[in-house]
Short mmCIF file of C-alpha atoms and ligand atoms in Angstrom, two decimals:
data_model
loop_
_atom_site.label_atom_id
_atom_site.label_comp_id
_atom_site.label_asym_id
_atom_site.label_seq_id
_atom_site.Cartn_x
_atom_site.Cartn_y
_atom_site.Cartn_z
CA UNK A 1 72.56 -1.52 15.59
CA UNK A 2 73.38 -4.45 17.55
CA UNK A 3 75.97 -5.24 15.76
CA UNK A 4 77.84 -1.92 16.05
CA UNK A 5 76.86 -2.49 20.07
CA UNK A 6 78.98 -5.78 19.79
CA UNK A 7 81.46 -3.95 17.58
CA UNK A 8 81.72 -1.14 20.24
CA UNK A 9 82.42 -3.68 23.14
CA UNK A 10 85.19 -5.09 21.17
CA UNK A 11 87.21 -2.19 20.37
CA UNK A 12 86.55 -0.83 23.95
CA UNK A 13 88.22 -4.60 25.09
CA UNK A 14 91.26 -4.10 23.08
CA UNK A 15 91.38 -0.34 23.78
CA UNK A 16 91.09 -1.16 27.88
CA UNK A 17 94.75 -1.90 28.68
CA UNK A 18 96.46 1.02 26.56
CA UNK A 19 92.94 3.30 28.29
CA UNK A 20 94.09 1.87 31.34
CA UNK A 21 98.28 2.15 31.19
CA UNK A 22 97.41 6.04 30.74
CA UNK A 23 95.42 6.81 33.42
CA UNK A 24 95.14 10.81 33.92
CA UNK A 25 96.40 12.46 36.82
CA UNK A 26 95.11 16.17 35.14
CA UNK A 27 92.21 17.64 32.88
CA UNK A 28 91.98 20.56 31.04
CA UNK A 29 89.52 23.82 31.04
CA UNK A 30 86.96 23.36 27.86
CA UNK A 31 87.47 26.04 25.43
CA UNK A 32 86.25 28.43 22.93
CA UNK A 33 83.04 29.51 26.26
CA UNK A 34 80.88 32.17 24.54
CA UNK A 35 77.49 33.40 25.69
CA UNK A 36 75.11 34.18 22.90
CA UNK A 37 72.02 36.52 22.86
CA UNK A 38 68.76 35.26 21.09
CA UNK A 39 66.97 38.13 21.64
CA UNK A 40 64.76 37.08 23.92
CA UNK A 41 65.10 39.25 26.69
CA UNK A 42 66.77 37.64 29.49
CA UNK A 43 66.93 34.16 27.89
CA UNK A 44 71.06 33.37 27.18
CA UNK A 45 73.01 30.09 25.44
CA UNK A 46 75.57 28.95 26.47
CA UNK A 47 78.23 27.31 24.88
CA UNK A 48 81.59 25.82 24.94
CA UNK A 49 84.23 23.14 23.15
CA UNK A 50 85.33 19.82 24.83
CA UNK A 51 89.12 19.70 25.95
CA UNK A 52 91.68 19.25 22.95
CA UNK A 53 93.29 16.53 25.71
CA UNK A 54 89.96 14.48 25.92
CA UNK A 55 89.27 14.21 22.37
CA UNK A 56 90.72 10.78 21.87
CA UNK A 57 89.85 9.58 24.83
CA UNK A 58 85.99 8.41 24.11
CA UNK A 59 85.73 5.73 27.34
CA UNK A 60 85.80 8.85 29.97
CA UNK A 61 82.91 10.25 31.29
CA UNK A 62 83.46 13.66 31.31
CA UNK A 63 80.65 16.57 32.46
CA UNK A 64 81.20 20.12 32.59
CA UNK A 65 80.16 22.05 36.12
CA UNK A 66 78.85 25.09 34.91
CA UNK A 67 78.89 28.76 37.81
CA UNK A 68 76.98 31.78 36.64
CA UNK A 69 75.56 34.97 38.29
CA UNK A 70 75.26 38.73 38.02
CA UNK A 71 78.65 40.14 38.39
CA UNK A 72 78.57 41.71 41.91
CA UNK A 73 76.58 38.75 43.41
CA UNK A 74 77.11 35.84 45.29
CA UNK A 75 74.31 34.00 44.96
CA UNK A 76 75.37 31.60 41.96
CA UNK A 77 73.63 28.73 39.77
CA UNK A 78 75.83 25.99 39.83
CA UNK A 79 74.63 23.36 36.67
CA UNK A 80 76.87 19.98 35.80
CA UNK A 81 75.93 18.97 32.32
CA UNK A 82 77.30 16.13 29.99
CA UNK A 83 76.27 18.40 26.75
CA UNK A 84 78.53 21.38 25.27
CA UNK A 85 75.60 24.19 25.39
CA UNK A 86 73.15 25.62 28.61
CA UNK A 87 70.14 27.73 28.30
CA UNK A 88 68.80 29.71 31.16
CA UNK A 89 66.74 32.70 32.20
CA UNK A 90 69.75 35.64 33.50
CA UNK A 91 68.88 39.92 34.49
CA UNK A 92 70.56 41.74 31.65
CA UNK A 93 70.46 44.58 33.72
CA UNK A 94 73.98 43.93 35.15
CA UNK A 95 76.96 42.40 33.50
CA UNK A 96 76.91 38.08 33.99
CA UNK A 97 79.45 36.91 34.76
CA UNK A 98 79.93 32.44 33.47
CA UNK A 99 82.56 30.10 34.61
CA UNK A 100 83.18 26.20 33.85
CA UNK A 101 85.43 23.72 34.39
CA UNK A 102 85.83 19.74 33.27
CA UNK A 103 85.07 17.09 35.48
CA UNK A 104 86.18 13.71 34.62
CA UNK A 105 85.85 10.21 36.54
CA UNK A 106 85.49 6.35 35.78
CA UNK A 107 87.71 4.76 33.68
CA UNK A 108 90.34 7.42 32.68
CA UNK A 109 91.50 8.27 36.49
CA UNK A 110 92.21 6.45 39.49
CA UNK A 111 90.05 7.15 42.69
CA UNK A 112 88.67 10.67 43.36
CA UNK A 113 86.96 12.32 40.35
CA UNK A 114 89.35 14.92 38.32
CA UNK A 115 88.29 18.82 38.03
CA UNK A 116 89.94 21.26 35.78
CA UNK A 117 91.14 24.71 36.51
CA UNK A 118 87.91 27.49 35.68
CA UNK A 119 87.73 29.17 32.48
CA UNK A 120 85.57 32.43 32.89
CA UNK A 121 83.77 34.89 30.96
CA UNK A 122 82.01 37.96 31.45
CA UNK A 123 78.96 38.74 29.32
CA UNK A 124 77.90 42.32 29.07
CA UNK A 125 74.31 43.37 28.08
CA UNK A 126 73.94 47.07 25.90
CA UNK A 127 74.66 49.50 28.41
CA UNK A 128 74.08 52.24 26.17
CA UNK A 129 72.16 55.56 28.05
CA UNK A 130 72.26 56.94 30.92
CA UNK A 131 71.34 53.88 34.02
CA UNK A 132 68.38 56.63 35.54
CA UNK A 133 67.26 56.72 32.07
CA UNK A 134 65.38 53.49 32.05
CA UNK A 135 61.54 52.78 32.84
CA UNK A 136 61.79 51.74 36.41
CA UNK A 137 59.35 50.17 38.94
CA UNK A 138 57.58 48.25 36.72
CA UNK A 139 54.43 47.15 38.09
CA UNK A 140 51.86 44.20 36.81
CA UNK A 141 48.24 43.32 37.93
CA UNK A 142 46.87 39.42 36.08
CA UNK A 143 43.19 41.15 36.52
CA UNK A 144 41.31 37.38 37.38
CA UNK A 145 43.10 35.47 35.04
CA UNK A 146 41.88 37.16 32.24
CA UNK A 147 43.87 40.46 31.51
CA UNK A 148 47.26 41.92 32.38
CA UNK A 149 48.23 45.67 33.06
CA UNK A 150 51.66 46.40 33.57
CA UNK A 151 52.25 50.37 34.62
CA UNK A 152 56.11 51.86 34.49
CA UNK A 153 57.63 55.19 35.61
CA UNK A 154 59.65 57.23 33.83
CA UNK A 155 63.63 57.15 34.79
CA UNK A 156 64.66 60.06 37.23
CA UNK A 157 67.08 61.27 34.70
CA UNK A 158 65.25 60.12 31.19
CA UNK A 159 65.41 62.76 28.55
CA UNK A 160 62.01 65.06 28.66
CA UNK A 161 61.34 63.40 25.21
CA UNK A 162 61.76 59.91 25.87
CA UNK A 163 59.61 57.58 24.11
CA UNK A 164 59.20 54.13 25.94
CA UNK A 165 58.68 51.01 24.54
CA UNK A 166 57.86 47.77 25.70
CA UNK A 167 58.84 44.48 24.10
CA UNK A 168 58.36 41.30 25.61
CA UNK A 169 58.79 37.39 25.39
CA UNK A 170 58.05 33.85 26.44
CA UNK A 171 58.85 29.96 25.63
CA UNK A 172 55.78 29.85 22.77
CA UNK A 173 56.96 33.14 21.35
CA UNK A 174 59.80 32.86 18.30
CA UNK A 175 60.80 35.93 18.75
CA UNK A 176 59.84 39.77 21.39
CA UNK A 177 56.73 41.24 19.92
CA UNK A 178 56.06 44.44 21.32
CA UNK A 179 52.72 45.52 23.27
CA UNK A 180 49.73 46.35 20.71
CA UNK A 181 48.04 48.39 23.53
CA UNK A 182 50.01 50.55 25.01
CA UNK A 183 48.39 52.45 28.28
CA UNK A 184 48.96 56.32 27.39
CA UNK A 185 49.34 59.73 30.23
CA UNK A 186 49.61 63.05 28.59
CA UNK A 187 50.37 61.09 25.64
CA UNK A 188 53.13 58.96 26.49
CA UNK A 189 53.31 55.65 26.79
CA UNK A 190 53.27 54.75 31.06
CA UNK A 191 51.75 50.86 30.55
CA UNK A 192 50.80 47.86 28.14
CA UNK A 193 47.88 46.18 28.88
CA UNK A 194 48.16 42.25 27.58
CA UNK A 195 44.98 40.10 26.01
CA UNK A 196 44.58 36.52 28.08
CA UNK A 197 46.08 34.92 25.11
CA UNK A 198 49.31 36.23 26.17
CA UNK A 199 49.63 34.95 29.53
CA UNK A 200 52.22 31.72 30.35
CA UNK A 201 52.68 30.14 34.07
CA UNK A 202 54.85 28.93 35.46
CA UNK A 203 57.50 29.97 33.17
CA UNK A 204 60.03 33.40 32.80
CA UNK A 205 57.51 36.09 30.70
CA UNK A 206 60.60 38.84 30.06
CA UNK A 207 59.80 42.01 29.75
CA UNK A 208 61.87 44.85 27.92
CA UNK A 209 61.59 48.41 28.41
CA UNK A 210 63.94 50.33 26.24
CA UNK A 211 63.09 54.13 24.55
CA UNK A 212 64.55 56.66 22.35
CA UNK A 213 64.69 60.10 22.51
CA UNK A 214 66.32 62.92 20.06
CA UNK A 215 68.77 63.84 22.72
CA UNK A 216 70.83 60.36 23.05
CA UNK A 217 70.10 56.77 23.89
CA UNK A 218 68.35 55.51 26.59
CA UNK A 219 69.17 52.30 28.73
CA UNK A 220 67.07 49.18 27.99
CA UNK A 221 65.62 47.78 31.63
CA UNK A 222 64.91 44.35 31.91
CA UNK A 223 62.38 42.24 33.73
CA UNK A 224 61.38 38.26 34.25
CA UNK A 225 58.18 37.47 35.77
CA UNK A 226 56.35 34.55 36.95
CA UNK A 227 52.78 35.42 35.99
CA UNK A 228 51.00 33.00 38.24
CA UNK A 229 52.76 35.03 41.02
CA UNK A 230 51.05 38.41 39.75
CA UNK A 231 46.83 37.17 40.31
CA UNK A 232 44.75 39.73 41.75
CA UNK A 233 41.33 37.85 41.97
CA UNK A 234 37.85 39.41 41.34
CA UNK A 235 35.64 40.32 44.50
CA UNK A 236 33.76 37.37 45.91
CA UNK A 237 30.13 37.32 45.23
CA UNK A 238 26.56 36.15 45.91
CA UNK A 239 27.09 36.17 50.18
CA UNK A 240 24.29 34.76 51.98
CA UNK A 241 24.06 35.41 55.75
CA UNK A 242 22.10 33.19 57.97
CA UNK A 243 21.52 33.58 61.73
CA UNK A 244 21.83 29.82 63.11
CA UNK A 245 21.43 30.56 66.63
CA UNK A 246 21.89 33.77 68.92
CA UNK A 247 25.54 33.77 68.62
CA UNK A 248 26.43 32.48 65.47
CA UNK A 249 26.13 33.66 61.68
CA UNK A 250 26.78 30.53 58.92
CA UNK A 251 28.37 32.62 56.19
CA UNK A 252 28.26 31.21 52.62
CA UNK A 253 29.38 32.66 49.37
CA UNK A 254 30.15 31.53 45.47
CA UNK A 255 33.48 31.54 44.05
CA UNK A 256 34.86 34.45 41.88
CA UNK A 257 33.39 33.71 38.40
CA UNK A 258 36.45 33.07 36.10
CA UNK A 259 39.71 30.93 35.16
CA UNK A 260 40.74 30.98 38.75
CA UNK A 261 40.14 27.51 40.32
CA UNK A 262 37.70 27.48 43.40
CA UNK A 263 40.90 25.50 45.38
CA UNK A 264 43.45 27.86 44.30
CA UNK A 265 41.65 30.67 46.63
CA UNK A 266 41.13 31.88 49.74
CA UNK A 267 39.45 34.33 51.95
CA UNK A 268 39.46 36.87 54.15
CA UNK A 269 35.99 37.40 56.21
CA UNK A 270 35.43 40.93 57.87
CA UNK A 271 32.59 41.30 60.26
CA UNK A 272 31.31 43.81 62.59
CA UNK A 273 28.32 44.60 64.70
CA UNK A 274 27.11 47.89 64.29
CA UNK A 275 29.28 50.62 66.05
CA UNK A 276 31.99 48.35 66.62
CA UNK A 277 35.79 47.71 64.44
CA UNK A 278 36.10 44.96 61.99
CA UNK A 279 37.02 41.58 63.16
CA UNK A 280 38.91 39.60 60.40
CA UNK A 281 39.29 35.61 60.10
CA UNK A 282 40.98 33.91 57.26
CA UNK A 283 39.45 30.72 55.16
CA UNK A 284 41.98 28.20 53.74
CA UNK A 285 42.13 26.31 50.79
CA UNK A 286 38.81 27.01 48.70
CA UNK A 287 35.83 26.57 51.68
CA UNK A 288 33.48 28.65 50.90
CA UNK A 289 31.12 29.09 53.93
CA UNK A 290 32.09 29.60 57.95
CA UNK A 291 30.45 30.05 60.76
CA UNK A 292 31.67 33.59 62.87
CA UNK A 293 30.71 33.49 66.60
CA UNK A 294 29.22 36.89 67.16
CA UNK A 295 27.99 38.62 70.47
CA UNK A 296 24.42 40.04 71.08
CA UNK A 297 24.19 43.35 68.73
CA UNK A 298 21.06 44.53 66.58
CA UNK A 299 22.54 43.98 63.31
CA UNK A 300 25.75 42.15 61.65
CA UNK A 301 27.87 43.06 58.75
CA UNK A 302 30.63 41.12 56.64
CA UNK A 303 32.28 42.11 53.69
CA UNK A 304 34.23 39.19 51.83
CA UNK A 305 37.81 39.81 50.02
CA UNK A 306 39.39 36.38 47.69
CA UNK A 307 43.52 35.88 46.97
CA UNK A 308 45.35 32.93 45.34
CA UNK A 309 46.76 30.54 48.14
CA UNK A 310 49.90 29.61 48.76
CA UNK A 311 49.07 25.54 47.07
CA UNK A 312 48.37 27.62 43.37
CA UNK A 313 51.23 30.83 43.40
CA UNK A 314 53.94 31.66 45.50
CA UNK A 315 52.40 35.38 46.06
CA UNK A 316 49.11 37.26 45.02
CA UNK A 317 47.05 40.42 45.48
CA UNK A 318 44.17 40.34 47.43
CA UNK A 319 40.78 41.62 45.88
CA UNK A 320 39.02 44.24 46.10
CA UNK A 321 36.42 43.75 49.21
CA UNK A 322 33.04 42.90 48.46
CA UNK A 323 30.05 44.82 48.50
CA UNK A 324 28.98 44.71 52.83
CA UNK A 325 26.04 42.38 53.22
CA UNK A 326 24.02 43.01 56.73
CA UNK A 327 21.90 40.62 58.98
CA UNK A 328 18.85 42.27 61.58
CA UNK A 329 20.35 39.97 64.57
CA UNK A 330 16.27 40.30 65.21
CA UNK A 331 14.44 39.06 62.43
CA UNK A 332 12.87 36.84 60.26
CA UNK A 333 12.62 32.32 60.71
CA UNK A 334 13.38 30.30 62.71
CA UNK A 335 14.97 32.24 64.98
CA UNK A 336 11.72 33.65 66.17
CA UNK A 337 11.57 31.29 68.97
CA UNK A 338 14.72 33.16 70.62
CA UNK A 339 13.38 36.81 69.83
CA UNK A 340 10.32 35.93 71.75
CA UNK A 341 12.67 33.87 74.48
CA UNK A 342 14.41 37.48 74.60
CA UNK A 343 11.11 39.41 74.72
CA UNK A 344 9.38 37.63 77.47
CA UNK A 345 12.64 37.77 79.45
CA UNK A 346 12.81 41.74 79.42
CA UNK A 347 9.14 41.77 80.23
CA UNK A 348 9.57 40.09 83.59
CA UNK A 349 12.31 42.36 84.25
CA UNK A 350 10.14 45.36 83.78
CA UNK A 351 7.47 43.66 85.36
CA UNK A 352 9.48 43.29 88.42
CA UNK A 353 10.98 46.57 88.45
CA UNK A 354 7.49 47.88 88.30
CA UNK A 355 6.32 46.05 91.16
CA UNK A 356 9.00 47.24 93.20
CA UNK A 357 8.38 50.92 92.42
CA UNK A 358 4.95 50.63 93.57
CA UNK A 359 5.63 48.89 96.73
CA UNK A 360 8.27 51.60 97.45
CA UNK A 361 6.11 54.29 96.29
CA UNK A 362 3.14 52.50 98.48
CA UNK A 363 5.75 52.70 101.70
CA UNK A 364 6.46 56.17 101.04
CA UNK A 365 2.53 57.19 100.74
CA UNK A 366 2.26 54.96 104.27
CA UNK A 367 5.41 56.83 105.87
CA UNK A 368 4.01 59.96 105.12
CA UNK A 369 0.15 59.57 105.98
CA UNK A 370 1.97 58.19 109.53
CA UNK A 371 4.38 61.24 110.31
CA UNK A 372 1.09 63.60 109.65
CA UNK A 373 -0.38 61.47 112.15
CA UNK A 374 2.43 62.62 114.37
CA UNK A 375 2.52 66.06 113.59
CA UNK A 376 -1.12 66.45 113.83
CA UNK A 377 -0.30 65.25 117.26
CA UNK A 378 3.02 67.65 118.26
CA UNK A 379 3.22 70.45 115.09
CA UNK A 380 6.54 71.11 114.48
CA UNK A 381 7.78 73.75 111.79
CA UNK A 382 10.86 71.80 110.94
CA UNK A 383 8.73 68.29 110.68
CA UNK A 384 6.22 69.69 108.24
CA UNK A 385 8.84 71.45 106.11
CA UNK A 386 10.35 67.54 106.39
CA UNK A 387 7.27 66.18 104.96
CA UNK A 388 7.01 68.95 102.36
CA UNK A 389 10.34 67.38 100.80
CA UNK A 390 9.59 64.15 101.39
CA UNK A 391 5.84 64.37 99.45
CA UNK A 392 8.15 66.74 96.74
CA UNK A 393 10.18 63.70 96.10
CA UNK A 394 7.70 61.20 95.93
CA UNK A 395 5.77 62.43 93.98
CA UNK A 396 8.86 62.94 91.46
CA UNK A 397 10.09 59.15 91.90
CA UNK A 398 6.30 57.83 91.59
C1 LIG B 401 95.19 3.23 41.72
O1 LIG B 401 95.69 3.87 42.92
C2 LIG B 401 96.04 2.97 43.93
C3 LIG B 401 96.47 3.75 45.14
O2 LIG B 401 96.03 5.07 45.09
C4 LIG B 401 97.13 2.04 43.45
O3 LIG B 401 97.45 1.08 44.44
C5 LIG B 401 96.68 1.32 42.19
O4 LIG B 401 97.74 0.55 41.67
C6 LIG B 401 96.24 2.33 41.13
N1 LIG B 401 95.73 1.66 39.98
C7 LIG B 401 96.06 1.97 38.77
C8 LIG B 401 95.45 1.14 37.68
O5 LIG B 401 96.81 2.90 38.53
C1 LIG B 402 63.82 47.77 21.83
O1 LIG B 402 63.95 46.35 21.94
C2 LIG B 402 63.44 45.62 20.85
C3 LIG B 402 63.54 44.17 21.18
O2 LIG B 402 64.80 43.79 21.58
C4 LIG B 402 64.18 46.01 19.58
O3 LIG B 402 63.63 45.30 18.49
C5 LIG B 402 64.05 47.51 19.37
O4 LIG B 402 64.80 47.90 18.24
C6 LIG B 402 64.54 48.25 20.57
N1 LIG B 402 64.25 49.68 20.41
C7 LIG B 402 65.13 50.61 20.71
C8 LIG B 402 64.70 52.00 20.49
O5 LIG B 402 66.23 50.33 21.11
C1 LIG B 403 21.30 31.96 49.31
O1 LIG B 403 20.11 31.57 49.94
C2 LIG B 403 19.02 31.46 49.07
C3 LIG B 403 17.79 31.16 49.93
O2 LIG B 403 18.11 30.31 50.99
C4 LIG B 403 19.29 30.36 48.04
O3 LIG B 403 18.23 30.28 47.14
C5 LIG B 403 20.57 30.71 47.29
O4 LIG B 403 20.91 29.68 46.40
C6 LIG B 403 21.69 30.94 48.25
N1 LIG B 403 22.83 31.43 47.55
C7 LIG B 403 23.95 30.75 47.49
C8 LIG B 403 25.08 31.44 46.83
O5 LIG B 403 24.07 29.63 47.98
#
């Protein structure tokens, strides 16, 4: 090996003057670009021949910058590789459309590096059937971690007896298996519901809808998704409530039971005192207990709902909420001390306001024993009718 090394070295010192005296001032396109189809849905290769002009010339470096994209977008992967093949995730729903040039620098130019003109192909998927005869709006629910249903719709214009299929594939499948339990209406298929040995993160799961039908073909439809993106979490459990002091609740709760780690979640807490709207307040990262400042009411309620956070997946669903858990504001513990704080308050208030009825209820009794005085002394029609109402009304507000 070493050797050879030494060998190499040599050769490349009596090659470096005639490298050198022919310096290039122009590359050429590769050749022979053709995009291949494995079959797994979405997944394509790549691949393309080095310039007939650089095949003598072993001392340059020479990469390849590779463009591809749907045909009618704009947004474009742009890859420089020193290899002859690429392998990347692509929508077959459209037409792709690849383009690559040479880039050479070092030792065969002078100065700036050297591109190529573009060489460009266009790659088209089986466009067979009608495009509104595909399964469209394909919908899929990761159930916890530990099952996957995925629900389609039938194309607008798919023949009445279209038969849908779904295939699908991922990096530690050989080949597309299709579903083994397909989710049936009316006795069609409308869904595939996947085992948790199926499920891969953080890499493309494709998805392939295609169908027959006895009255022509019908178009395939394509999908790629990122599984980890897809988690709808079960409903948080086991919620204990505890009334720390008159205005404030210390809410605790356990964890969804499952494959979903505690610091991947978080939570949304709903509370309301009876008769009055839900308040909401969000949890971060995986706590698992708050405190929620409430005001004076008879009785509390919270209902709990969990969803990945934004550290674990770049989206989620949230749960289902949890069962509503209520708290007496007046009951049991420790808090005793402030219920009877409470109690003996209102009883001086109606202790008061009892006083001060009888002492005005006293006065009137006083007021009217005195104007009977008077009268007794001058009678007057329109007094005594006066002290009619007045003993009337007294004895109403006493
Ligand atoms: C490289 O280019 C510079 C100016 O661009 C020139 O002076 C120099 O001689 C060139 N070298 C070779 C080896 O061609
Ligand atoms: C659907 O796609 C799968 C996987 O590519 C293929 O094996 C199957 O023959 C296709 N079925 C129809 C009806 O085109
Ligand atoms: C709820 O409170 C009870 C009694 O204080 C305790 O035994 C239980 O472990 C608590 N539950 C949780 C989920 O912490």
């Amino acid at each position: 090996m070493d050797l050879n090394a030494i060998g190499v070295f040599f050769i490349a010192i009596i090659l470096w003057p005639s490298v050198t005296s022919e310096m290039l001032t122009s590359v050429d396109p590769p050749t022979n670009l053709q995009v291949t189809d494995p079959g797994h849905l979405g997944q394509l290769h790549i691949r393309w021949k080095a310039p007939l002009s650089l095949t003598n010339k072993k001392l340059c470096v020479v990469r390849y910058m590779l463009r591809y994209c749907n045909v009618d977008s704009t947004n474009c992967k742009r890859v420089i590789t020193r290899q002859l093949k690429y392998t990347d995730g692509f929508n077959l729903n459209k037409g792709i459309n690849v383009k690559i040039q040479t880039l050479v620098k070092e030792q065969c130019i002078n100065g700036t590096e050297l591109h190529s003109n573009w060489i460009e192909t266009i790659y088209w998927p089986s466009m067979e059937g009608h495009a509104d005869s595909k399964g469209r709006d394909l919908q899929c629910i990761v159930y916890n971690l530990e099952y996957m249903d995925c629900i389609w719709q039938k194309g607008t214009s798919a023949p009445h007896d279209v038969n849908y299929a779904l295939y699908y594939w991922h990096k530690e499948l050989e080949y597309a298996v299709e579903c083994n339990s397909y989710i049936k209406n009316q006795g069609s298929s409308v869904g595939c519901h996947f085992q948790g040995g199926d499920f891969i993160e953080f890499s493309d799961f494709n998805i392939c809808i295609n169908g027959s039908s006895e009255m022509g073909p019908v178009r395939p439809a394509y999908y790629t998704l990122q599984l980890q993106d897809l988690v709808k979490a079960a409903a948080p459990d086991k919620i204990n409530m505890t009334l720390s002091r008159t205005d404030t609740i210390y809410l605790q709760w356990d964890p969804p039971t499952g494959k979903i780690k505690p610091h991947c979640l978080e939570y949304e807490v709903q509370f309301r005192g009876k008769d009055s709207h839900w308040e909401s307040k969000i949890i971060p990262e995986g706590a698992t207990s708050t405190f929620l400042n409430v005001t004076a009411k008879p009785m509390y309620c919270v209902r709990l709902r969990a969803t990945v956070n934004i550290f674990c997946a770049d989206d989620s669903f949230w749960s289902d909420w949890s069962s509503v858990q209520c708290l007496a504001g007046h009951s049991e513990g420790g808090e005793d001390v402030i219920i009877k704080i409470n109690f003996l308050a209102e009883l001086v208030v109606l202790i008061a306001l009892a006083s001060i009825t009888l002492v005005l209820c006293m006065s009137a009794l006083y007021w009217i024993r005195w104007k009977r005085l008077i009268a007794k002394k001058k009678p007057n029609m329109l007094l005594n009718d006066d002290t009619k109402n007045i003993k009337k009304s007294s004895s109403i507000s006493c």
